[in-house]
């Protein structure tokens, strides 16, 4: 962050003194006006619900240009990382450390993560406390938060080594917890991780093996899962990441912060969108029902949205959606599901929406979740677990952002202010007079 030559001046129509504010330049992207002295000088706050124009921090992890449809992790375009950037753990290393690993660094990192994949044996008692039909996100909020009770040796957030160990633990144990949530929901025994498998292959093993039959690894499907993880690994200061940062700003431990991120991700406008997109397709049912559905979407009073379409930042296209669409075709081809009715319905809906004036004028394009639900369904992942897979992928982004925040000398506890529109001071009346 460097100072710009230009300064911003805020003036008032009532003749109050104006305020000059510094402007900082990022490496790329919009400059920011430093308003930190605004309240002390003028007694006013800024008003920006939804943070439409507010940079809450400086960061060197992920950059998005919504108009260009560009997503960079540490400067590398997502298209290159997804195609030539190695597996998900290479992306994890990049997000955490700022550089792609060389062969020796990669080997060491993979070994470290692999050696932390088991969870404390007592964790299974937490799972057993849940109803079998509990939503996996509720189970994950609880069990990830509970990890803090087991790993006291890495909770000192002021110790860089503790932060590193917690980061590795979270990345390593998330697949185990997500798979345990699934196994519990279907009444099958938990499956322990296998250290001879890759991160994604091991996850599929824990999901789909049983004591009676091992899961046979399919390279195309493992690659597809790996791509889902890479595409969802980080996404700048989105709602769940900001939640993690805000929770962490008070000094909360990393397991609690990630549990807070999972809670936020659960919402249908964020991580719940892939689950909602698939449920929407199932509800529409057939291509003939699309026009009626589109009519409802356009009716503001219906409350119906085209899930998997639109994005707060991407107003041209979502680069992740393009890559996910490719993977979608690959997986359906591999499994001989090209004629899957749900996929055909999705393609018809996508075509109609992309040509419709309502969507075109509002710059609404398919986002990554429009396709990731179809891919996950083809991989055999149940709909209710889709957001859990998103949480698994995003854990590395959350923890990288959390680590960056803790080591930022400008870090302060997050404390937004408000425009108060409630009652002025008034006196409490005795009950008979109210
Ligand atoms: N279906 C129908 N209309 C929509 C949709 C949609 N999916 N998204 C936006 N609009 C309309 C909205 O009603 C508004 O219309 P008008 O100008 O007439 O009032 C206009 O488009 C602008 O929308 P907005 O609400 O100002 O956009 P936003 O930036 O606040 O919302 C969003 C972004 C992602 C919350 C929203 O597009 C949405 O709810 N999409 C569906 C849910 C979804 O797919 N979410 C996944 C996002 S990608 C995964 C992630 O990064 O978490």
Short mmCIF file of C-alpha atoms and ligand atoms in Angstrom, two decimals:
data_model
loop_
_atom_site.label_atom_id
_atom_site.label_comp_id
_atom_site.label_asym_id
_atom_site.label_seq_id
_atom_site.Cartn_x
_atom_site.Cartn_y
_atom_site.Cartn_z
CA UNK A 1 0.00 0.00 0.00
CA UNK A 2 1.56 3.28 -1.11
CA UNK A 3 0.43 6.88 -0.68
CA UNK A 4 -1.03 8.56 -3.72
CA UNK A 5 -0.06 12.11 -4.72
CA UNK A 6 -3.74 12.88 -4.91
CA UNK A 7 -5.78 13.62 -1.77
CA UNK A 8 -9.55 13.52 -1.33
CA UNK A 9 -11.35 16.53 0.13
CA UNK A 10 -14.71 16.21 1.80
CA UNK A 11 -16.61 19.49 1.97
CA UNK A 12 -19.97 20.34 3.53
CA UNK A 13 -22.73 22.55 2.17
CA UNK A 14 -23.29 24.16 5.60
CA UNK A 15 -19.85 25.76 5.59
CA UNK A 16 -18.29 23.37 8.19
CA UNK A 17 -14.52 23.00 7.67
CA UNK A 18 -13.62 20.53 4.92
CA UNK A 19 -11.48 17.47 5.55
CA UNK A 20 -8.53 16.32 3.49
CA UNK A 21 -7.98 12.59 3.44
CA UNK A 22 -5.05 10.51 2.15
CA UNK A 23 -5.55 8.09 -0.74
CA UNK A 24 -3.65 4.79 -0.90
CA UNK A 25 -2.82 2.84 -4.01
CA UNK A 26 -3.01 -0.95 -4.20
CA UNK A 27 -0.92 -3.03 -6.61
CA UNK A 28 -3.96 -3.32 -8.88
CA UNK A 29 -7.60 -2.42 -8.42
CA UNK A 30 -9.35 0.59 -6.93
CA UNK A 31 -7.50 3.06 -4.70
CA UNK A 32 -8.92 3.66 -1.23
CA UNK A 33 -9.66 6.86 0.69
CA UNK A 34 -8.45 6.68 4.29
CA UNK A 35 -11.44 7.86 6.36
CA UNK A 36 -10.04 6.84 9.74
CA UNK A 37 -9.91 10.44 11.00
CA UNK A 38 -13.42 11.27 9.76
CA UNK A 39 -15.30 10.67 13.01
CA UNK A 40 -12.68 12.32 15.23
CA UNK A 41 -12.65 15.40 12.98
CA UNK A 42 -16.30 15.76 11.93
CA UNK A 43 -18.29 13.64 14.42
CA UNK A 44 -19.80 11.75 11.46
CA UNK A 45 -19.65 8.14 10.37
CA UNK A 46 -19.84 6.82 6.82
CA UNK A 47 -22.95 4.80 5.92
CA UNK A 48 -22.31 1.72 3.78
CA UNK A 49 -24.64 -1.22 4.52
CA UNK A 50 -23.41 -4.35 2.75
CA UNK A 51 -19.93 -2.79 2.44
CA UNK A 52 -20.55 -1.77 -1.17
CA UNK A 53 -17.71 0.79 -1.10
CA UNK A 54 -15.66 -0.18 1.95
CA UNK A 55 -12.24 -1.85 2.07
CA UNK A 56 -12.07 -3.32 5.57
CA UNK A 57 -8.39 -4.31 5.39
CA UNK A 58 -5.38 -4.49 3.12
CA UNK A 59 -4.53 -7.94 1.82
CA UNK A 60 -2.05 -9.57 -0.55
CA UNK A 61 -3.80 -12.92 -0.92
CA UNK A 62 -6.59 -12.79 -3.50
CA UNK A 63 -7.54 -10.22 -6.11
CA UNK A 64 -10.81 -10.08 -8.05
CA UNK A 65 -11.62 -7.79 -10.96
CA UNK A 66 -15.37 -8.22 -11.25
CA UNK A 67 -15.70 -6.31 -14.52
CA UNK A 68 -12.94 -8.27 -16.25
CA UNK A 69 -14.04 -11.57 -14.68
CA UNK A 70 -10.56 -12.06 -13.22
CA UNK A 71 -9.60 -14.01 -10.10
CA UNK A 72 -5.97 -14.17 -8.93
CA UNK A 73 -4.53 -16.11 -5.99
CA UNK A 74 -1.26 -14.39 -5.02
CA UNK A 75 -1.09 -12.96 -8.56
CA UNK A 76 -1.70 -16.23 -10.42
CA UNK A 77 -4.86 -16.42 -12.61
CA UNK A 78 -7.30 -19.06 -11.43
CA UNK A 79 -7.40 -20.57 -14.95
CA UNK A 80 -3.64 -21.31 -14.78
CA UNK A 81 -3.81 -22.68 -11.25
CA UNK A 82 -6.75 -24.93 -12.12
CA UNK A 83 -5.11 -26.29 -15.28
CA UNK A 84 -1.32 -26.16 -14.65
CA UNK A 85 -1.02 -25.34 -10.97
CA UNK A 86 -0.80 -28.87 -9.53
CA UNK A 87 -3.20 -30.22 -6.97
CA UNK A 88 -5.23 -28.54 -4.23
CA UNK A 89 -2.42 -28.77 -1.67
CA UNK A 90 -0.19 -26.68 -3.98
CA UNK A 91 -2.92 -24.02 -3.96
CA UNK A 92 -3.06 -24.29 -0.16
CA UNK A 93 0.70 -23.77 0.08
CA UNK A 94 0.43 -20.78 -2.26
CA UNK A 95 -2.38 -19.13 -0.31
CA UNK A 96 -0.65 -19.68 3.02
CA UNK A 97 2.91 -18.81 2.01
CA UNK A 98 2.60 -16.45 -0.95
CA UNK A 99 4.59 -18.62 -3.40
CA UNK A 100 4.02 -21.90 -5.21
CA UNK A 101 6.14 -24.65 -3.63
CA UNK A 102 9.14 -26.26 -5.31
CA UNK A 103 9.30 -30.07 -5.30
CA UNK A 104 11.03 -30.31 -1.89
CA UNK A 105 8.67 -27.80 -0.25
CA UNK A 106 5.66 -29.56 -1.74
CA UNK A 107 6.77 -32.96 -0.46
CA UNK A 108 7.31 -31.59 3.05
CA UNK A 109 3.96 -29.73 3.07
CA UNK A 110 2.02 -32.77 1.82
CA UNK A 111 3.69 -34.96 4.47
CA UNK A 112 2.83 -32.46 7.22
CA UNK A 113 -0.82 -32.14 6.20
CA UNK A 114 -1.15 -35.90 5.72
CA UNK A 115 0.19 -36.54 9.21
CA UNK A 116 -2.55 -34.41 10.76
CA UNK A 117 -5.61 -35.92 9.05
CA UNK A 118 -6.83 -38.04 11.98
CA UNK A 119 -9.02 -36.36 14.56
CA UNK A 120 -8.93 -37.08 18.29
CA UNK A 121 -10.74 -40.37 18.87
CA UNK A 122 -13.13 -38.63 21.27
CA UNK A 123 -14.44 -36.43 18.45
CA UNK A 124 -16.74 -39.28 17.46
CA UNK A 125 -18.73 -38.75 20.66
CA UNK A 126 -19.56 -35.22 19.50
CA UNK A 127 -20.94 -36.67 16.28
CA UNK A 128 -22.99 -39.21 18.17
CA UNK A 129 -24.68 -36.40 20.08
CA UNK A 130 -26.30 -35.11 16.87
CA UNK A 131 -29.53 -36.40 15.37
CA UNK A 132 -28.83 -38.49 12.28
CA UNK A 133 -30.86 -36.04 10.18
CA UNK A 134 -28.97 -32.95 11.42
CA UNK A 135 -27.80 -30.66 8.62
CA UNK A 136 -24.05 -31.30 8.02
CA UNK A 137 -23.34 -27.56 8.32
CA UNK A 138 -24.78 -27.57 11.82
CA UNK A 139 -22.60 -30.59 12.65
CA UNK A 140 -19.54 -28.82 11.17
CA UNK A 141 -20.13 -25.56 13.05
CA UNK A 142 -20.22 -27.63 16.25
CA UNK A 143 -17.37 -30.05 15.62
CA UNK A 144 -14.91 -27.53 14.12
CA UNK A 145 -15.53 -25.23 17.09
CA UNK A 146 -15.00 -28.25 19.36
CA UNK A 147 -11.50 -28.85 17.95
CA UNK A 148 -10.35 -25.98 20.17
CA UNK A 149 -11.07 -28.23 23.18
CA UNK A 150 -8.57 -30.81 21.94
CA UNK A 151 -5.63 -28.79 20.66
CA UNK A 152 -4.67 -26.48 23.52
CA UNK A 153 -1.06 -26.68 22.39
CA UNK A 154 -1.73 -24.47 19.35
CA UNK A 155 -4.13 -21.82 20.66
CA UNK A 156 -1.71 -18.98 21.41
CA UNK A 157 -2.55 -16.67 18.52
CA UNK A 158 0.47 -14.48 19.27
CA UNK A 159 2.87 -17.36 18.63
CA UNK A 160 3.61 -17.79 14.88
CA UNK A 161 4.38 -21.50 15.39
CA UNK A 162 1.01 -22.07 17.08
CA UNK A 163 -0.73 -20.26 14.22
CA UNK A 164 1.06 -22.48 11.69
CA UNK A 165 0.17 -25.69 13.53
CA UNK A 166 -3.49 -24.66 13.82
CA UNK A 167 -3.59 -23.83 10.11
CA UNK A 168 -2.25 -27.26 9.19
CA UNK A 169 -4.60 -29.00 11.62
CA UNK A 170 -7.64 -27.25 10.18
CA UNK A 171 -6.71 -27.96 6.55
CA UNK A 172 -5.86 -31.59 7.36
CA UNK A 173 -8.87 -32.39 9.56
CA UNK A 174 -11.67 -30.69 7.61
CA UNK A 175 -12.02 -33.56 5.07
CA UNK A 176 -12.12 -36.05 7.95
CA UNK A 177 -14.86 -34.10 9.74
CA UNK A 178 -16.93 -33.56 6.57
CA UNK A 179 -16.72 -37.28 5.73
CA UNK A 180 -17.60 -38.20 9.34
CA UNK A 181 -20.68 -35.93 9.14
CA UNK A 182 -21.76 -37.80 6.00
CA UNK A 183 -21.08 -41.29 7.37
CA UNK A 184 -22.98 -40.47 10.54
CA UNK A 185 -25.99 -39.21 8.56
CA UNK A 186 -26.31 -42.51 6.68
CA UNK A 187 -25.55 -44.74 9.66
CA UNK A 188 -22.28 -46.15 8.35
CA UNK A 189 -19.09 -46.50 10.43
CA UNK A 190 -16.57 -43.68 10.28
CA UNK A 191 -13.68 -44.42 7.89
CA UNK A 192 -10.16 -43.46 8.98
CA UNK A 193 -7.94 -41.45 6.62
CA UNK A 194 -5.33 -43.18 4.46
CA UNK A 195 -1.89 -41.59 4.27
CA UNK A 196 -0.99 -43.19 0.93
CA UNK A 197 -3.71 -41.25 -0.92
CA UNK A 198 -3.79 -37.68 -2.19
CA UNK A 199 -5.85 -35.09 -0.29
CA UNK A 200 -8.86 -35.43 -2.62
CA UNK A 201 -8.57 -39.20 -3.13
CA UNK A 202 -8.38 -39.67 0.65
CA UNK A 203 -11.53 -37.60 1.09
CA UNK A 204 -13.39 -39.78 -1.42
CA UNK A 205 -12.07 -42.86 0.36
CA UNK A 206 -13.40 -41.59 3.72
CA UNK A 207 -16.74 -40.74 2.07
CA UNK A 208 -17.34 -43.84 0.01
CA UNK A 209 -15.36 -46.79 1.46
CA UNK A 210 -17.01 -49.14 3.89
CA UNK A 211 -15.40 -51.87 5.99
CA UNK A 212 -16.84 -54.31 3.41
CA UNK A 213 -15.76 -52.57 0.21
CA UNK A 214 -12.89 -50.17 -0.49
CA UNK A 215 -13.53 -47.16 -2.73
CA UNK A 216 -11.88 -47.56 -6.13
CA UNK A 217 -10.17 -44.30 -7.03
CA UNK A 218 -11.20 -42.80 -10.38
CA UNK A 219 -8.64 -40.21 -11.56
CA UNK A 220 -11.19 -38.11 -13.48
CA UNK A 221 -13.45 -37.84 -10.43
CA UNK A 222 -10.56 -37.12 -8.06
CA UNK A 223 -9.39 -34.37 -10.43
CA UNK A 224 -12.90 -32.94 -10.52
CA UNK A 225 -13.06 -32.77 -6.73
CA UNK A 226 -9.60 -31.23 -6.64
CA UNK A 227 -10.79 -28.56 -9.08
CA UNK A 228 -13.86 -27.80 -6.96
CA UNK A 229 -11.51 -27.31 -3.99
CA UNK A 230 -9.07 -25.10 -5.94
CA UNK A 231 -11.87 -22.89 -7.34
CA UNK A 232 -13.43 -22.36 -3.90
CA UNK A 233 -10.20 -22.00 -1.92
CA UNK A 234 -10.37 -18.23 -1.44
CA UNK A 235 -12.42 -15.31 -2.66
CA UNK A 236 -11.17 -12.07 -1.17
CA UNK A 237 -13.23 -10.36 1.55
CA UNK A 238 -16.56 -12.19 1.04
CA UNK A 239 -19.12 -12.57 3.85
CA UNK A 240 -17.65 -15.68 5.49
CA UNK A 241 -14.05 -14.48 5.21
CA UNK A 242 -15.02 -11.14 6.71
CA UNK A 243 -16.79 -13.08 9.47
CA UNK A 244 -13.59 -15.03 10.18
CA UNK A 245 -11.58 -11.80 10.26
CA UNK A 246 -14.11 -10.07 12.51
CA UNK A 247 -14.25 -13.02 14.91
CA UNK A 248 -10.45 -13.23 14.88
CA UNK A 249 -10.06 -9.50 15.49
CA UNK A 250 -11.12 -10.01 19.10
CA UNK A 251 -8.33 -12.55 19.62
CA UNK A 252 -10.63 -15.61 19.36
CA UNK A 253 -8.84 -18.90 18.63
CA UNK A 254 -8.61 -20.09 14.99
CA UNK A 255 -10.95 -23.08 15.45
CA UNK A 256 -13.68 -20.77 16.80
CA UNK A 257 -13.06 -18.30 13.96
CA UNK A 258 -13.37 -20.98 11.28
CA UNK A 259 -16.56 -22.27 12.97
CA UNK A 260 -17.92 -18.70 12.64
CA UNK A 261 -16.96 -18.69 8.94
CA UNK A 262 -18.78 -22.00 8.43
CA UNK A 263 -21.91 -20.55 10.08
CA UNK A 264 -21.86 -17.59 7.69
CA UNK A 265 -21.15 -19.75 4.65
CA UNK A 266 -24.25 -21.82 5.40
CA UNK A 267 -26.58 -19.02 4.19
CA UNK A 268 -28.27 -19.56 0.78
CA UNK A 269 -26.98 -16.24 -0.60
CA UNK A 270 -23.40 -17.46 -0.02
CA UNK A 271 -22.19 -21.06 0.28
CA UNK A 272 -25.68 -22.52 0.42
CA UNK A 273 -26.23 -21.47 -3.21
CA UNK A 274 -25.07 -24.74 -4.83
CA UNK A 275 -27.45 -26.73 -2.65
CA UNK A 276 -30.21 -24.20 -3.41
CA UNK A 277 -29.40 -24.31 -7.15
CA UNK A 278 -29.79 -28.07 -7.28
CA UNK A 279 -32.99 -28.03 -5.22
CA UNK A 280 -34.28 -25.36 -7.63
CA UNK A 281 -33.56 -27.61 -10.63
CA UNK A 282 -35.30 -30.51 -8.92
CA UNK A 283 -38.31 -28.30 -8.19
CA UNK A 284 -38.54 -27.01 -11.76
CA UNK A 285 -38.57 -30.67 -12.78
CA UNK A 286 -38.68 -30.38 -16.57
CA UNK A 287 -37.77 -28.08 -19.45
CA UNK A 288 -41.48 -27.23 -20.07
CA UNK A 289 -41.68 -25.60 -16.64
CA UNK A 290 -38.79 -23.18 -17.27
CA UNK A 291 -40.90 -20.28 -18.73
CA UNK A 292 -43.23 -20.31 -15.71
CA UNK A 293 -40.22 -20.40 -13.38
CA UNK A 294 -38.55 -17.48 -15.17
CA UNK A 295 -41.83 -15.53 -14.91
CA UNK A 296 -41.77 -16.03 -11.12
CA UNK A 297 -38.11 -14.96 -10.91
CA UNK A 298 -38.99 -11.68 -12.66
CA UNK A 299 -41.92 -11.06 -10.32
CA UNK A 300 -40.46 -9.03 -7.44
CA UNK A 301 -43.28 -10.14 -5.12
CA UNK A 302 -42.64 -13.86 -5.59
CA UNK A 303 -39.36 -13.89 -3.66
CA UNK A 304 -38.06 -16.46 -6.19
CA UNK A 305 -34.46 -16.09 -7.35
CA UNK A 306 -32.55 -17.95 -10.00
CA UNK A 307 -30.06 -19.64 -7.68
CA UNK A 308 -26.55 -20.02 -9.07
CA UNK A 309 -26.94 -16.77 -11.01
CA UNK A 310 -25.58 -13.36 -10.11
CA UNK A 311 -22.66 -12.23 -8.02
CA UNK A 312 -21.88 -9.19 -5.90
CA UNK A 313 -18.49 -8.72 -7.54
CA UNK A 314 -18.52 -10.46 -10.95
CA UNK A 315 -20.60 -8.34 -13.30
CA UNK A 316 -19.22 -9.80 -16.53
CA UNK A 317 -18.73 -13.49 -15.85
CA UNK A 318 -17.47 -15.67 -13.03
CA UNK A 319 -14.16 -17.21 -14.23
CA UNK A 320 -14.71 -20.12 -11.85
CA UNK A 321 -18.01 -20.90 -13.55
CA UNK A 322 -16.27 -21.40 -16.91
CA UNK A 323 -13.81 -23.90 -15.39
CA UNK A 324 -16.54 -25.67 -13.43
CA UNK A 325 -18.67 -25.97 -16.56
CA UNK A 326 -15.72 -27.74 -18.28
CA UNK A 327 -15.33 -30.12 -15.35
CA UNK A 328 -19.06 -30.72 -15.37
CA UNK A 329 -18.89 -32.01 -18.97
CA UNK A 330 -15.80 -34.13 -18.20
CA UNK A 331 -17.40 -35.83 -15.20
CA UNK A 332 -20.74 -36.48 -16.88
CA UNK A 333 -18.88 -37.93 -19.90
CA UNK A 334 -16.75 -40.17 -17.66
CA UNK A 335 -19.81 -41.47 -15.87
CA UNK A 336 -21.94 -41.76 -19.02
CA UNK A 337 -24.43 -39.25 -17.63
CA UNK A 338 -24.57 -36.85 -20.62
CA UNK A 339 -28.29 -37.49 -20.89
CA UNK A 340 -28.94 -36.90 -17.22
CA UNK A 341 -32.30 -35.02 -17.16
CA UNK A 342 -31.17 -32.60 -14.46
CA UNK A 343 -28.10 -31.62 -16.46
CA UNK A 344 -30.19 -31.13 -19.59
CA UNK A 345 -32.59 -28.98 -17.61
CA UNK A 346 -29.68 -26.90 -16.23
CA UNK A 347 -28.31 -26.31 -19.73
CA UNK A 348 -31.74 -25.26 -21.05
CA UNK A 349 -32.24 -22.90 -18.10
CA UNK A 350 -28.76 -21.42 -18.55
CA UNK A 351 -29.42 -20.76 -22.27
CA UNK A 352 -32.80 -19.12 -21.68
CA UNK A 353 -31.54 -16.95 -18.82
CA UNK A 354 -28.45 -15.84 -20.75
CA UNK A 355 -30.66 -14.57 -23.59
CA UNK A 356 -33.38 -13.00 -21.44
CA UNK A 357 -33.44 -9.19 -21.19
CA UNK A 358 -34.08 -9.30 -17.39
CA UNK A 359 -30.81 -11.16 -16.77
CA UNK A 360 -28.78 -9.45 -19.51
CA UNK A 361 -29.66 -5.92 -18.34
CA UNK A 362 -28.79 -6.77 -14.73
CA UNK A 363 -25.55 -8.49 -15.73
CA UNK A 364 -26.63 -11.76 -14.13
CA UNK A 365 -24.49 -14.69 -15.26
CA UNK A 366 -24.12 -18.23 -13.93
CA UNK A 367 -21.75 -18.36 -10.97
CA UNK A 368 -19.56 -21.31 -9.97
CA UNK A 369 -22.36 -22.81 -7.89
CA UNK A 370 -24.66 -23.27 -10.84
CA UNK A 371 -22.37 -26.09 -12.05
CA UNK A 372 -20.64 -27.28 -8.89
CA UNK A 373 -23.90 -28.77 -7.59
CA UNK A 374 -24.30 -30.87 -10.73
CA UNK A 375 -20.68 -32.07 -10.52
CA UNK A 376 -20.97 -32.93 -6.84
CA UNK A 377 -24.20 -34.82 -7.42
CA UNK A 378 -22.46 -36.84 -10.17
CA UNK A 379 -19.57 -37.60 -7.76
CA UNK A 380 -22.13 -39.14 -5.38
CA UNK A 381 -22.07 -36.33 -2.84
CA UNK A 382 -25.51 -35.74 -1.32
CA UNK A 383 -27.04 -32.29 -1.81
CA UNK A 384 -27.04 -31.50 1.90
CA UNK A 385 -23.25 -31.88 1.96
CA UNK A 386 -22.49 -29.44 -0.89
CA UNK A 387 -21.95 -26.48 1.41
CA UNK A 388 -19.80 -28.70 3.63
CA UNK A 389 -17.51 -29.33 0.63
CA UNK A 390 -17.38 -25.56 0.06
CA UNK A 391 -16.39 -25.10 3.72
CA UNK A 392 -13.69 -27.76 3.32
CA UNK A 393 -12.26 -25.89 0.32
CA UNK A 394 -12.57 -22.41 1.85
CA UNK A 395 -10.87 -23.37 5.12
CA UNK A 396 -7.45 -22.64 3.64
CA UNK A 397 -8.59 -19.20 2.43
CA UNK A 398 -10.11 -18.39 5.81
CA UNK A 399 -7.01 -19.47 7.69
CA UNK A 400 -4.64 -17.64 5.30
CA UNK A 401 -6.70 -14.45 5.75
CA UNK A 402 -6.84 -14.97 9.52
CA UNK A 403 -3.04 -15.39 9.67
CA UNK A 404 -2.54 -12.30 7.53
CA UNK A 405 -4.81 -10.28 9.82
CA UNK A 406 -3.12 -11.40 13.04
CA UNK A 407 0.32 -10.41 11.75
CA UNK A 408 -0.88 -7.02 10.39
CA UNK A 409 0.46 -4.21 12.63
CA UNK A 410 -2.63 -2.12 11.73
CA UNK A 411 -5.00 -4.82 12.99
CA UNK A 412 -7.65 -3.62 15.47
CA UNK A 413 -10.77 -5.22 16.86
CA UNK A 414 -13.51 -4.81 14.23
CA UNK A 415 -16.20 -2.49 15.55
CA UNK A 416 -18.60 -0.99 12.98
CA UNK A 417 -20.80 1.93 14.04
CA UNK A 418 -24.40 2.69 13.09
CA UNK A 419 -26.92 5.30 12.07
CA UNK A 420 -29.32 5.16 15.01
CA UNK A 421 -32.97 5.58 14.00
CA UNK A 422 -34.68 4.34 17.19
CA UNK A 423 -36.29 6.24 20.03
CA UNK A 424 -34.60 9.16 21.75
CA UNK A 425 -34.08 9.03 25.54
CA UNK A 426 -37.39 8.55 27.36
CA UNK A 427 -38.54 7.71 30.90
CA UNK A 428 -39.78 4.30 32.05
CA UNK A 429 -43.41 4.65 33.20
CA UNK A 430 -44.98 2.49 35.91
CA UNK A 431 -46.82 -0.49 34.33
CA UNK A 432 -50.33 0.91 35.04
CA UNK A 433 -49.49 4.06 33.07
CA UNK A 434 -48.16 2.32 29.92
N1 LIG B 1 -32.19 -14.10 -9.63
C1 LIG B 1 -33.03 -13.09 -9.99
N2 LIG B 1 -32.74 -11.78 -9.85
C2 LIG B 1 -31.54 -11.49 -9.32
C3 LIG B 1 -30.62 -12.48 -8.93
C4 LIG B 1 -30.98 -13.84 -9.12
N3 LIG B 1 -30.16 -14.82 -8.78
N4 LIG B 1 -29.51 -11.90 -8.43
C5 LIG B 1 -29.72 -10.57 -8.51
N5 LIG B 1 -30.96 -10.33 -9.04
C6 LIG B 1 -31.54 -9.02 -9.36
C7 LIG B 1 -31.96 -8.28 -8.09
O1 LIG B 1 -33.30 -8.56 -7.78
C8 LIG B 1 -31.77 -6.84 -8.54
O2 LIG B 1 -32.85 -6.49 -9.36
P1 LIG B 1 -33.42 -4.96 -9.38
O3 LIG B 1 -32.27 -4.11 -9.83
O4 LIG B 1 -34.55 -5.00 -10.30
O5 LIG B 1 -33.83 -4.68 -7.94
C9 LIG B 1 -30.53 -6.89 -9.43
O6 LIG B 1 -30.50 -8.24 -9.95
C10 LIG B 1 -29.22 -6.60 -8.70
O7 LIG B 1 -29.07 -7.55 -7.68
P2 LIG B 1 -28.52 -7.25 -6.22
O8 LIG B 1 -29.40 -7.94 -5.22
O9 LIG B 1 -28.25 -5.79 -6.06
O10 LIG B 1 -27.14 -7.97 -6.30
P3 LIG B 1 -26.22 -8.29 -5.08
O11 LIG B 1 -24.86 -7.99 -5.51
O12 LIG B 1 -26.70 -7.67 -3.81
O13 LIG B 1 -26.46 -9.87 -4.90
C11 LIG B 1 -26.16 -12.19 -4.90
C12 LIG B 1 -25.55 -10.84 -5.27
C13 LIG B 1 -25.11 -13.29 -5.18
C14 LIG B 1 -26.51 -12.23 -3.40
C15 LIG B 1 -27.42 -12.42 -5.76
O14 LIG B 1 -27.11 -12.33 -7.13
C16 LIG B 1 -28.09 -13.75 -5.44
O15 LIG B 1 -28.82 -13.86 -4.46
N6 LIG B 1 -27.85 -14.81 -6.30
C17 LIG B 1 -28.40 -16.10 -6.06
C18 LIG B 1 -27.62 -16.79 -4.98
C19 LIG B 1 -26.28 -17.30 -5.47
O16 LIG B 1 -26.19 -17.93 -6.51
N7 LIG B 1 -25.23 -17.04 -4.67
C20 LIG B 1 -23.91 -17.57 -4.94
C21 LIG B 1 -22.89 -16.52 -5.14
S1 LIG B 1 -21.38 -17.31 -5.75
C22 LIG B 1 -20.78 -18.16 -4.41
C23 LIG B 1 -20.15 -17.27 -3.40
O17 LIG B 1 -19.19 -16.56 -3.76
O18 LIG B 1 -20.59 -17.32 -2.24
#
